[in-house]
CSV table of C-alpha atoms in Angstrom, one decimal:
chain,number,residue,atom,x,y,z
A,9,MET,CA,36.9,-20.8,5.8
A,10,ALA,CA,33.9,-22.6,5.3
A,11,LYS,CA,32.5,-24.2,8.9
A,12,ASN,CA,29.8,-26.6,9.2
A,13,ILE,CA,26.6,-25.5,10.9
A,14,SER,CA,23.6,-27.7,12.2
A,15,PHE,CA,20.1,-26.2,12.1
A,16,THR,CA,16.2,-27.2,11.6
A,17,VAL,CA,14.3,-26.9,8.4
A,18,LYS,CA,10.5,-26.2,8.9
A,19,TYR,CA,8.7,-27.0,5.3
A,20,TRP,CA,5.7,-26.4,3.8
A,21,LYS,CA,3.7,-29.8,2.7
A,22,GLN,CA,0.5,-29.6,0.7
A,23,ASN,CA,-0.9,-32.2,-1.6
A,24,GLY,CA,-2.5,-29.5,-4.4
A,25,PRO,CA,-4.7,-26.3,-3.9
A,26,LYS,CA,-7.6,-27.7,-2.0
A,27,ASP,CA,-5.5,-29.5,0.6
A,28,ALA,CA,-5.0,-27.4,4.0
A,29,GLY,CA,-1.3,-28.1,4.0
A,30,HIS,CA,0.8,-28.1,7.0
A,31,PHE,CA,4.5,-27.9,8.2
A,32,GLU,CA,6.8,-30.6,8.3
A,33,GLN,CA,10.4,-30.3,9.9
A,34,LYS,CA,13.8,-31.8,9.7
A,35,GLU,CA,17.2,-31.3,11.7
A,36,MET,CA,19.8,-30.7,9.5
A,37,ARG,CA,23.5,-31.5,10.6
A,38,ASN,CA,26.7,-30.4,9.6
A,39,ILE,CA,26.1,-28.6,6.5
A,40,PRO,CA,28.9,-26.8,5.1
A,41,ASP,CA,27.9,-23.1,5.0
A,42,ASP,CA,29.2,-22.2,1.6
A,43,THR,CA,26.1,-24.7,0.6
A,44,SER,CA,23.6,-22.7,-1.5
A,45,PHE,CA,20.0,-23.0,0.1
A,46,LEU,CA,18.9,-25.0,-2.7
A,47,GLU,CA,21.7,-27.3,-2.5
A,48,MET,CA,21.0,-27.8,1.1
A,49,LEU,CA,17.1,-28.5,0.1
A,50,ASP,CA,18.7,-31.3,-2.1
A,51,ILE,CA,20.6,-32.8,0.8
A,52,LEU,CA,17.6,-32.8,2.5
A,53,ASN,CA,15.3,-34.5,0.0
A,54,GLU,CA,18.4,-37.4,-0.5
A,55,GLU,CA,18.0,-37.7,3.2
A,56,LEU,CA,14.2,-38.0,3.1
A,57,ILE,CA,14.3,-40.3,0.2
A,58,ASN,CA,16.8,-42.5,2.1
A,59,GLU,CA,14.4,-42.7,5.0
A,60,GLY,CA,11.4,-43.6,2.7
A,61,LYS,CA,9.9,-40.4,2.9
A,62,GLU,CA,8.3,-38.2,0.3
A,63,PRO,CA,10.8,-35.4,-0.7
A,64,PHE,CA,10.0,-31.9,-0.6
A,65,THR,CA,8.9,-30.2,-3.7
A,66,PHE,CA,10.0,-26.7,-4.9
A,67,ASP,CA,10.8,-24.9,-7.6
A,68,HIS,CA,14.1,-24.2,-9.2
A,69,ASP,CA,16.0,-24.2,-12.9
A,70,CYS,CA,19.0,-22.4,-13.8
A,71,ARG,CA,20.2,-21.9,-10.2
A,72,GLU,CA,22.5,-18.6,-11.5
A,73,GLY,CA,20.1,-16.0,-10.6
A,74,ILE,CA,18.6,-15.6,-14.1
A,75,CYS,CA,15.5,-17.6,-14.8
A,76,GLY,CA,13.1,-16.5,-12.3
A,77,MET,CA,12.2,-20.1,-11.5
A,78,CYS,CA,12.7,-20.3,-7.6
A,79,SER,CA,10.7,-19.0,-5.3
A,80,LEU,CA,10.2,-19.9,-1.5
A,81,TYR,CA,9.5,-17.7,1.4
A,82,ILE,CA,12.3,-18.3,4.0
A,83,ASN,CA,12.0,-16.8,7.4
A,84,GLY,CA,9.3,-14.3,6.7
A,85,THR,CA,11.0,-13.0,3.1
A,86,PRO,CA,10.6,-13.8,-0.6
A,87,HIS,CA,13.9,-15.5,-1.5
A,88,GLY,CA,15.3,-14.9,1.9
A,89,LYS,CA,17.8,-12.5,2.8
A,90,THR,CA,20.3,-12.8,0.2
A,91,GLU,CA,23.6,-11.0,0.2
A,92,ARG,CA,22.2,-8.6,-2.5
A,93,GLY,CA,19.1,-8.1,-4.3
A,94,ALA,CA,19.2,-11.9,-5.8
A,95,THR,CA,16.7,-14.9,-5.8
A,96,THR,CA,16.5,-17.9,-3.6
A,97,CYS,CA,19.0,-20.0,-5.7
A,98,GLN,CA,21.7,-17.3,-4.6
A,99,LEU,CA,21.2,-17.4,-0.9
A,100,TYR,CA,23.8,-19.4,0.8
A,101,MET,CA,23.9,-21.1,4.2
A,102,ARG,CA,26.4,-18.5,5.6
A,103,ARG,CA,23.5,-16.3,6.4
A,104,PHE,CA,22.4,-18.6,8.5
A,105,LYS,CA,23.4,-19.3,12.2
A,106,ASP,CA,24.1,-22.5,14.0
A,107,GLY,CA,20.9,-23.7,15.9
A,108,ASP,CA,18.8,-21.8,13.6
A,109,VAL,CA,15.1,-22.5,12.8
A,110,ILE,CA,14.6,-21.7,9.0
A,111,THR,CA,10.9,-21.6,7.9
A,112,VAL,CA,10.0,-22.2,4.4
A,113,GLU,CA,6.8,-21.3,2.8
A,114,PRO,CA,5.3,-20.9,-0.6
A,115,TRP,CA,4.3,-17.6,-2.1
A,116,ARG,CA,0.9,-17.1,-0.4
A,117,SER,CA,-1.5,-15.4,-3.0
A,118,ALA,CA,-4.9,-16.1,-4.2
A,119,ALA,CA,-3.6,-15.8,-7.7
A,120,PHE,CA,-0.5,-18.3,-7.3
A,121,PRO,CA,-2.7,-21.7,-6.3
A,122,VAL,CA,-0.2,-24.2,-4.6
A,123,ILE,CA,0.5,-27.4,-7.3
A,124,LYS,CA,2.2,-29.4,-4.3
A,125,ASP,CA,4.5,-28.3,-1.2
A,126,CYS,CA,6.1,-24.9,-2.4
A,127,MET,CA,5.8,-25.4,-5.9
A,128,VAL,CA,2.9,-22.9,-7.1
A,129,ASP,CA,1.4,-22.0,-10.4
A,130,ARG,CA,2.6,-18.8,-11.5
A,131,SER,CA,0.9,-19.1,-14.9
A,132,ALA,CA,-1.2,-16.0,-14.1
A,133,PHE,CA,2.0,-14.1,-15.0
A,134,ASP,CA,2.1,-15.6,-18.8
A,135,LYS,CA,-1.2,-15.1,-19.1
A,136,ILE,CA,-1.0,-11.2,-18.5
A,137,GLN,CA,2.1,-11.2,-20.7
A,138,ALA,CA,0.1,-12.9,-23.3
A,139,ALA,CA,-2.6,-10.2,-22.9
A,140,GLY,CA,-0.1,-7.4,-23.9
A,141,GLY,CA,3.2,-7.5,-22.9
A,142,TYR,CA,4.9,-7.7,-26.5
A,143,THR,CA,4.9,-5.4,-29.7
A,144,THR,CA,3.5,-6.5,-32.8
A,145,ILE,CA,6.5,-7.0,-35.2
A,146,ARG,CA,5.9,-7.8,-38.7
A,147,THR,CA,8.8,-9.8,-39.6
A,148,GLY,CA,10.9,-9.2,-42.9
A,149,GLN,CA,13.8,-7.3,-43.4
A,150,ALA,CA,15.3,-5.6,-40.4
A,151,GLN,CA,15.8,-2.2,-40.5
A,152,ASP,CA,19.0,-0.1,-39.6
A,153,ALA,CA,19.5,-0.3,-35.9
A,154,ASN,CA,20.4,3.6,-36.2
A,155,ALA,CA,16.6,4.4,-38.0
A,156,ILE,CA,15.2,5.1,-34.6
A,157,LEU,CA,17.3,7.1,-32.1
A,158,ILE,CA,16.7,6.5,-28.5
A,159,PRO,CA,18.0,8.5,-25.8
A,160,LYS,CA,20.7,6.4,-23.5
A,161,ASP,CA,18.9,7.3,-20.5
A,162,ASP,CA,15.6,5.9,-22.1
A,163,ALA,CA,17.2,2.6,-23.1
A,164,ASP,CA,18.7,2.0,-19.8
A,165,GLU,CA,15.8,2.7,-17.9
A,166,ALA,CA,14.0,0.3,-20.2
A,167,MET,CA,16.4,-2.5,-20.0
A,168,ASP,CA,16.2,-1.8,-15.9
A,169,CYS,CA,12.4,-2.6,-16.4
A,170,ALA,CA,12.9,-5.4,-18.6
A,171,THR,CA,15.1,-7.4,-16.1
A,172,CYS,CA,12.2,-8.2,-14.0
A,173,ILE,CA,12.0,-12.0,-14.3
A,174,GLY,CA,8.9,-12.8,-13.0
A,175,CYS,CA,9.6,-14.5,-10.1
A,176,GLY,CA,6.5,-13.2,-8.3
A,177,ALA,CA,8.2,-12.4,-5.0
A,178,CYS,CA,6.6,-8.8,-5.2
A,179,VAL,CA,3.0,-10.5,-5.2
A,180,ALA,CA,4.3,-12.8,-2.3
A,181,ALA,CA,5.2,-10.0,-0.2
A,182,CYS,CA,2.6,-7.8,-0.9
A,183,LYS,CA,-0.1,-7.5,1.8
A,184,ASN,CA,-2.7,-7.2,-0.9
A,185,GLY,CA,-1.3,-10.2,-3.0
A,186,SER,CA,-1.2,-7.2,-5.9
A,187,ALA,CA,0.9,-7.8,-9.1
A,188,MET,CA,1.4,-4.3,-9.6
A,189,LEU,CA,5.5,-4.2,-9.9
A,190,PHE,CA,5.4,-7.2,-12.0
A,191,VAL,CA,2.9,-5.5,-14.7
A,192,SER,CA,4.3,-2.2,-14.1
A,193,SER,CA,7.8,-3.4,-15.3
A,194,LYS,CA,6.8,-5.1,-18.5
A,195,VAL,CA,4.6,-2.0,-19.3
A,196,SER,CA,7.4,0.1,-18.7
A,197,GLN,CA,9.8,-1.6,-20.7
A,198,PHE,CA,7.8,-1.0,-23.7
A,199,ALA,CA,6.4,2.5,-22.7
A,200,LEU,CA,9.7,4.1,-22.7
A,201,LEU,CA,10.8,3.0,-26.1
A,202,PRO,CA,9.5,4.4,-29.3
A,203,GLN,CA,8.6,0.6,-30.6
A,204,GLY,CA,6.5,0.2,-27.9
A,205,ARG,CA,4.6,3.7,-28.2
A,206,PRO,CA,2.1,2.8,-30.9
A,207,GLU,CA,0.1,0.0,-28.8
A,208,ALA,CA,1.0,1.7,-25.4
A,209,ALA,CA,-2.6,2.3,-24.7
A,210,ARG,CA,-4.2,-1.1,-25.8
A,211,ARG,CA,-1.1,-2.9,-24.1
A,212,VAL,CA,-1.9,-1.3,-20.6
A,213,LYS,CA,-5.3,-1.4,-20.7
A,214,ALA,CA,-5.4,-5.1,-21.8
A,215,MET,CA,-2.5,-6.0,-19.1
A,216,VAL,CA,-4.3,-4.3,-16.1
A,217,ALA,CA,-7.8,-6.0,-16.8
A,218,LYS,CA,-6.2,-9.2,-17.3
A,219,MET,CA,-4.2,-8.6,-13.7
A,220,ASP,CA,-7.8,-7.7,-12.2
A,221,GLU,CA,-9.6,-10.7,-13.7
A,222,LEU,CA,-6.9,-13.2,-12.4
A,223,GLY,CA,-7.6,-12.1,-9.0
A,224,PHE,CA,-4.4,-10.2,-8.0
A,225,GLY,CA,-5.3,-7.3,-5.4
A,226,ASN,CA,-5.0,-3.7,-5.6
A,227,CYS,CA,-1.9,-1.6,-5.1
A,228,THR,CA,-1.7,0.3,-1.8
A,229,ASN,CA,1.6,1.6,-2.1
A,230,THR,CA,3.4,-0.1,0.9
A,231,ARG,CA,6.4,-0.6,-1.2
A,232,ALA,CA,6.9,-4.4,-0.1
A,233,CYS,CA,7.5,-5.6,-3.4
A,234,GLU,CA,10.4,-3.0,-4.3
A,235,ALA,CA,11.9,-4.1,-1.2
A,236,VAL,CA,12.1,-7.8,-1.8
A,237,CYS,CA,12.4,-7.2,-5.6
A,238,PRO,CA,15.6,-9.4,-6.9
A,239,LYS,CA,16.1,-7.3,-9.6
A,240,ASN,CA,15.7,-3.8,-8.0
A,241,GLU,CA,12.7,-2.9,-9.7
A,242,THR,CA,11.1,0.2,-8.1
A,243,ILE,CA,7.7,1.8,-7.7
A,244,ALA,CA,8.3,4.4,-10.2
A,245,ASN,CA,7.0,1.7,-12.6
A,246,ILE,CA,3.9,1.5,-11.0
A,247,ALA,CA,3.4,5.4,-11.4
A,248,ARG,CA,4.4,5.1,-14.9
A,249,LEU,CA,1.8,2.5,-15.4
A,250,ASN,CA,-0.9,4.5,-13.5
A,251,ARG,CA,-0.1,7.3,-15.8
A,252,GLU,CA,-0.1,5.2,-19.2
A,253,PHE,CA,-3.3,3.6,-17.9
A,254,LEU,CA,-5.0,7.0,-17.1
A,255,LYS,CA,-3.9,8.6,-20.0
A,256,ALA,CA,-5.3,5.7,-22.2
A,257,LYS,CA,-8.5,5.8,-20.3
A,258,VAL,CA,-8.8,9.5,-20.5
A,259,LYS,CA,-8.3,9.5,-24.3
A,260,ASP,CA,-11.1,6.9,-24.8
B,19,MET,CA,-17.1,2.4,-16.1
B,20,TRP,CA,-13.3,2.1,-15.3
B,21,LEU,CA,-13.3,3.7,-12.0
B,22,PHE,CA,-15.4,1.1,-10.9
B,23,ASN,CA,-14.2,-2.2,-12.2
B,24,SER,CA,-10.3,-1.5,-12.7
B,25,SER,CA,-8.1,-1.8,-9.8
B,26,VAL,CA,-6.4,1.4,-11.0
B,27,GLY,CA,-9.8,3.4,-11.4
B,28,ARG,CA,-10.9,2.3,-7.8
B,29,LYS,CA,-7.5,3.6,-6.5
B,30,VAL,CA,-7.9,6.9,-8.5
B,31,VAL,CA,-11.3,7.4,-6.8
B,32,MET,CA,-9.3,6.9,-3.2
B,33,SER,CA,-6.9,9.3,-4.4
B,34,VAL,CA,-9.1,12.1,-5.8
B,35,THR,CA,-11.4,11.9,-2.8
B,36,GLY,CA,-8.4,11.9,-0.3
B,37,ILE,CA,-6.7,15.0,-2.0
B,38,ALA,CA,-10.0,16.7,-2.1
B,39,LEU,CA,-10.5,15.9,1.9
B,40,VAL,CA,-7.1,17.2,2.3
B,41,LEU,CA,-8.0,20.5,0.9
B,42,PHE,CA,-10.9,20.7,2.9
B,43,LEU,CA,-8.7,20.0,6.0
B,44,THR,CA,-6.4,23.0,5.1
B,45,PHE,CA,-9.5,25.5,4.7
B,46,HIS,CA,-10.9,23.8,8.3
B,47,ALA,CA,-7.3,24.5,9.6
B,48,CYS,CA,-7.4,27.7,8.9
B,49,MET,CA,-10.4,28.7,10.0
B,50,ASN,CA,-9.9,27.4,13.3
B,51,VAL,CA,-6.9,29.3,13.9
B,52,VAL,CA,-8.9,32.4,13.4
B,53,ALA,CA,-10.2,31.4,17.0
B,54,ILE,CA,-7.0,32.0,18.7
B,55,PHE,CA,-6.6,35.9,17.2
B,56,SER,CA,-10.2,37.0,17.5
B,57,ALA,CA,-13.5,35.1,19.0
B,58,ASP,CA,-15.3,37.8,17.2
B,59,ALA,CA,-14.1,36.9,13.8
B,60,TYR,CA,-14.3,33.3,14.6
B,61,ASP,CA,-18.2,33.9,15.3
B,62,ALA,CA,-18.5,35.7,12.3
B,63,ILE,CA,-17.3,32.8,10.0
B,64,CYS,CA,-19.5,30.6,12.1
B,65,ALA,CA,-22.4,32.6,11.2
B,66,PHE,CA,-21.2,32.8,7.9
B,67,LEU,CA,-21.1,28.7,7.5
B,68,GLY,CA,-24.3,28.1,9.4
B,69,ALA,CA,-27.6,27.1,7.9
B,70,ASN,CA,-27.0,28.7,4.7
B,71,TRP,CA,-27.6,27.1,1.3
B,72,TYR,CA,-24.2,27.5,0.4
B,73,ALA,CA,-22.8,25.6,3.6
B,74,VAL,CA,-25.3,23.3,3.5
B,75,VAL,CA,-24.4,22.2,0.0
B,76,ALA,CA,-20.9,22.2,0.6
B,77,THR,CA,-21.5,20.1,3.6
B,78,LEU,CA,-23.5,17.5,1.4
B,79,GLY,CA,-20.6,17.6,-0.9
B,80,LEU,CA,-18.3,16.7,1.8
B,81,VAL,CA,-20.5,13.8,3.1
B,82,ALA,CA,-20.4,12.5,-0.4
B,83,LEU,CA,-16.8,12.7,-0.6
B,84,ILE,CA,-16.4,11.3,2.8
B,85,ALA,CA,-18.7,8.3,2.0
B,86,CYS,CA,-17.0,7.5,-1.5
B,87,HIS,CA,-13.6,7.5,0.0
B,88,PHE,CA,-15.0,5.0,3.1
B,89,VAL,CA,-16.9,2.8,0.8
B,90,PHE,CA,-14.1,2.4,-1.8
B,91,ALA,CA,-11.5,1.6,1.1
B,92,ILE,CA,-14.0,-0.9,2.3
B,93,ILE,CA,-14.5,-2.6,-1.2
B,94,LEU,CA,-10.5,-2.3,-1.7
B,95,THR,CA,-9.9,-3.9,1.6
B,96,LEU,CA,-11.9,-6.9,1.3
B,97,GLN,CA,-10.9,-7.6,-2.3
B,98,ASN,CA,-7.0,-7.3,-1.1
B,99,LYS,CA,-8.0,-9.6,1.8
B,100,LYS,CA,-9.4,-12.0,-0.9
B,101,ALA,CA,-6.5,-11.9,-3.1
B,102,ARG,CA,-4.1,-12.7,-0.5
B,103,GLY,CA,-5.6,-15.8,-0.2
B,104,ALA,CA,-6.9,-18.2,2.8
B,105,ASN,CA,-3.4,-19.3,4.0
B,106,ARG,CA,-1.6,-16.8,6.0
B,107,TYR,CA,2.2,-17.0,6.5
B,108,ALA,CA,3.5,-18.5,9.5
B,109,VAL,CA,6.7,-16.1,9.5
B,110,THR,CA,6.6,-12.4,8.2
B,111,ALA,CA,9.5,-10.0,8.4
B,112,LYS,CA,8.5,-6.6,7.6
B,113,PRO,CA,11.2,-4.9,5.3
B,114,GLU,CA,12.8,-1.7,6.9
B,115,LYS,CA,11.4,0.6,4.1
B,116,VAL,CA,7.6,-0.4,4.6
B,117,GLU,CA,6.1,2.2,6.6
B,118,TRP,CA,3.8,1.1,9.5
B,119,ALA,CA,1.0,3.7,8.3
B,120,SER,CA,1.1,2.4,4.7
B,121,GLN,CA,0.1,-1.1,6.1
B,122,ASN,CA,-2.6,0.2,8.6
B,123,MET,CA,-4.6,2.8,6.2
B,124,PHE,CA,-7.6,1.1,7.0
B,125,VAL,CA,-7.5,0.9,10.5
B,126,LEU,CA,-6.1,4.6,10.6
B,127,GLY,CA,-9.0,5.6,8.5
B,128,LEU,CA,-11.6,3.8,11.0
B,129,ILE,CA,-10.5,5.8,14.1
B,130,VAL,CA,-10.3,9.1,11.8
B,131,LEU,CA,-13.9,8.1,11.2
B,132,LEU,CA,-15.1,7.8,14.8
B,133,GLY,CA,-13.1,10.9,15.8
B,134,LEU,CA,-15.2,12.4,13.2
B,135,LEU,CA,-18.6,11.2,14.7
B,136,LEU,CA,-17.5,12.5,17.8
B,137,HIS,CA,-16.8,16.0,16.5
B,138,LEU,CA,-20.4,16.0,14.8
B,139,PHE,CA,-21.6,15.5,17.8
B,140,ASN,CA,-19.3,18.1,19.7
B,141,PHE,CA,-19.8,20.7,16.9
B,142,TRP,CA,-21.9,20.3,14.0
B,143,TYR,CA,-25.0,19.0,16.1
B,144,ASN,CA,-24.7,22.4,18.1
B,145,MET,CA,-24.2,24.5,15.2
B,146,MET,CA,-25.6,23.8,11.6
B,147,PHE,CA,-27.9,21.1,12.9
B,148,ALA,CA,-29.3,23.2,15.5
B,149,GLU,CA,-29.6,26.1,13.2
B,150,LEU,CA,-31.3,23.7,10.7
B,151,LEU,CA,-34.0,22.3,13.1
B,152,GLU,CA,-35.1,25.7,14.6
B,153,GLY,CA,-33.6,28.6,12.2
B,154,HIS,CA,-30.9,31.2,12.8
B,155,ALA,CA,-32.3,32.4,16.3
B,156,ALA,CA,-31.6,28.9,17.9
B,157,VAL,CA,-30.3,28.4,21.3
B,158,VAL,CA,-28.3,25.6,22.6
B,159,GLU,CA,-27.7,24.5,26.1
B,160,LEU,CA,-24.0,23.6,26.9
B,161,GLY,CA,-22.9,23.1,30.6
B,162,GLY,CA,-25.9,25.2,31.8
B,163,GLU,CA,-25.4,28.0,29.7
B,164,PHE,CA,-27.3,28.9,26.6
B,165,LEU,CA,-25.6,29.8,23.7
B,166,SER,CA,-26.6,30.9,19.9
B,167,PRO,CA,-25.3,28.4,17.3
B,168,THR,CA,-23.0,31.1,16.1
B,169,SER,CA,-21.2,31.6,19.0
B,170,GLY,CA,-18.3,29.1,17.8
B,171,THR,CA,-15.4,30.3,19.9
B,172,ALA,CA,-17.8,29.7,23.4
B,173,ILE,CA,-18.6,26.0,22.1
B,174,ILE,CA,-15.2,25.4,21.5
B,175,ALA,CA,-14.0,26.5,24.8
B,176,TYR,CA,-16.7,24.4,26.5
B,177,THR,CA,-15.8,21.1,24.4
B,178,PHE,CA,-11.8,21.7,25.1
B,179,SER,CA,-12.5,22.3,29.0
B,180,HIS,CA,-13.1,18.9,29.5
B,181,TRP,CA,-9.4,16.7,29.7
B,182,TYR,CA,-11.3,13.6,28.0
B,183,TYR,CA,-12.2,15.7,24.8
B,184,VAL,CA,-8.7,16.9,24.8
B,185,LEU,CA,-7.5,13.8,24.9
B,186,LEU,CA,-9.8,12.0,22.3
B,187,TYR,CA,-9.1,14.8,19.7
B,188,LEU,CA,-5.4,14.7,20.3
B,189,VAL,CA,-5.5,10.6,19.6
B,190,TRP,CA,-7.7,11.6,16.4
B,191,LEU,CA,-5.0,14.0,15.1
B,192,CYS,CA,-2.6,11.7,15.8
B,193,ALA,CA,-4.4,9.0,13.5
B,194,LEU,CA,-4.7,11.7,10.9
B,195,TRP,CA,-1.3,12.3,10.9
B,196,PHE,CA,-0.1,8.9,10.1
B,197,HIS,CA,-3.3,8.4,7.7
B,198,LEU,CA,-1.6,11.6,5.8
B,199,THR,CA,1.8,10.8,5.6
B,200,HIS,CA,1.0,7.8,3.6
B,201,GLY,CA,-1.9,9.4,1.7
B,202,ILE,CA,-0.7,12.5,0.2
B,203,TRP,CA,2.3,10.9,-1.6
B,204,SER,CA,0.5,7.8,-2.2
B,205,GLY,CA,-2.3,9.9,-3.7
B,206,MET,CA,0.2,11.6,-6.1
B,207,GLN,CA,1.6,7.9,-6.9
B,208,THR,CA,-2.0,6.6,-7.9
B,209,LEU,CA,-2.4,9.9,-10.2
B,210,GLY,CA,0.8,8.8,-11.6
B,211,ALA,CA,2.7,12.2,-10.8
B,212,ASN,CA,5.3,10.4,-9.3
B,213,GLY,CA,8.8,8.7,-10.7
B,214,LYS,CA,12.2,8.4,-9.2
B,215,THR,CA,12.8,12.0,-8.8
B,216,TRP,CA,9.7,13.3,-7.5
B,217,PHE,CA,9.3,10.1,-4.7
B,218,ASN,CA,11.5,11.8,-2.2
B,219,ARG,CA,9.9,15.1,-2.9
B,220,TRP,CA,6.3,14.1,-2.6
B,221,LYS,CA,7.1,12.3,0.5
B,222,CYS,CA,8.8,15.4,2.2
B,223,ILE,CA,5.9,17.6,0.7
B,224,GLY,CA,3.4,15.0,2.6
B,225,ASN,CA,5.1,14.9,5.9
B,226,VAL,CA,5.6,18.9,5.8
B,227,TYR,CA,2.1,19.4,5.0
B,228,ALA,CA,0.4,17.0,7.4
B,229,THR,CA,2.5,17.9,10.2
B,230,LEU,CA,1.8,21.7,9.7
B,231,LEU,CA,-1.8,20.7,9.0
B,232,ILE,CA,-2.0,18.5,12.3
B,233,LEU,CA,-0.2,21.4,14.5
B,234,CYS,CA,-2.8,24.0,13.4
B,235,PHE,CA,-5.4,21.9,14.6
B,236,ALA,CA,-3.6,20.7,17.5
B,237,VAL,CA,-2.8,24.1,18.5
B,238,VAL,CA,-6.0,25.4,18.7
B,239,VAL,CA,-7.2,22.4,21.0
B,240,LEU,CA,-4.5,22.9,23.2
B,241,TYR,CA,-4.8,26.8,23.5
B,242,PHE,CA,-8.4,26.4,24.7
B,243,PHE,CA,-7.8,23.4,27.2
B,244,CYS,CA,-5.0,25.7,28.9
B,245,CYS,CA,-6.5,29.0,29.0
B,246,GLY,CA,-10.1,27.6,29.7
B,247,SER,CA,-12.9,29.7,29.2
B,248,VAL,CA,-10.8,33.0,29.6
B,249,CYS,CA,-9.9,33.0,26.2
B,250,ALA,CA,-13.9,33.0,24.9
């Protein structure tokens, strides 16, 4: 049985990257606890619009935990404390209690400048991907699927790495603003497969160089990233990236 | 050079210098324990490691290692602070599996460095440095007694007859233990010698190694504190 709860939302308002930003807050009354967090924010915005105030801006898209568009740092945790590893859209109000104060902040990282309120510019991730997160494929007749045999374990591991949706929770959680969990997952998904090997050295060097250039921090293995990753990526990927990078540099 | 201008490279420098320093600590701990069993044997080691060219060269190597580890730590910390951005989170919830030591390595390192300075003042200054200044026949005065710089056991006994030195050294060793419990596995992770299976193994090896190492150091401090000058 759903019950209704009342709570206070403290949300971040900021007009662009140069603005100092500040918190505003709103009392929310009688919200059914099976409302999703984003639906609750929709209700909040509707109330703000009815009051003639500017609505709160936040990122969202598919709302089914696949696209990686949601962000939001909720009560000190990226994506909030969801029931299982999941993104903000899969967070429900039953995770909160009557009378709670819910603090909503943007991903705070120098490499993710705020566009407005809690919407941040995560195009830095696209730039890292564009630097080498692909395999060069000559189009034409596709070869037989069994021409390259891949052990099931490797295929599974590569798939697990590829499930990273690039939401940026790892950067948001990291005290160093490091993007290593994201970059290492993207490096790993190719490094584990024979199709990715020919360009492995060039890829890891290009992606790490781009990551450094865009102002992400250095990884200090605190594991905050893997604790909040909605796709359960682990720092084993980071070890693999380090290995690939060292191999590539030693070969040079 | 990738060791300086890439994030992974800078971490490799931290890792390699860190592992080298752990090896030095291992040697130092083994050497210290000798003092409990035989004052003569320990003094012989002190004479061997006095102002002899190989010991001086090794000391300079150590200084370079520590300087490298420390300078890179400052560079990395400053870069990481900048990467975090100007705005701080109003609310932060530390995830359970994030260890305290892993988030405070720089502060722990600073405590270790301060302890090292005290340690150099207590021992190195009265031993190798005294010999460098006045040769092998040097004499140092400690608590009204005139000692040879090679009488290491007596210098240990003198230092740890003061309760405040014992306390400071124990705090120092505690900070070093925390630093190593993160440092050892993290160093292997940075070198890429880690993965899903080895993660727990390295953590276990790191914890056991750090604990044994610190116990070796602490036992010597406490032994000489408890039995005083009788041991020397």
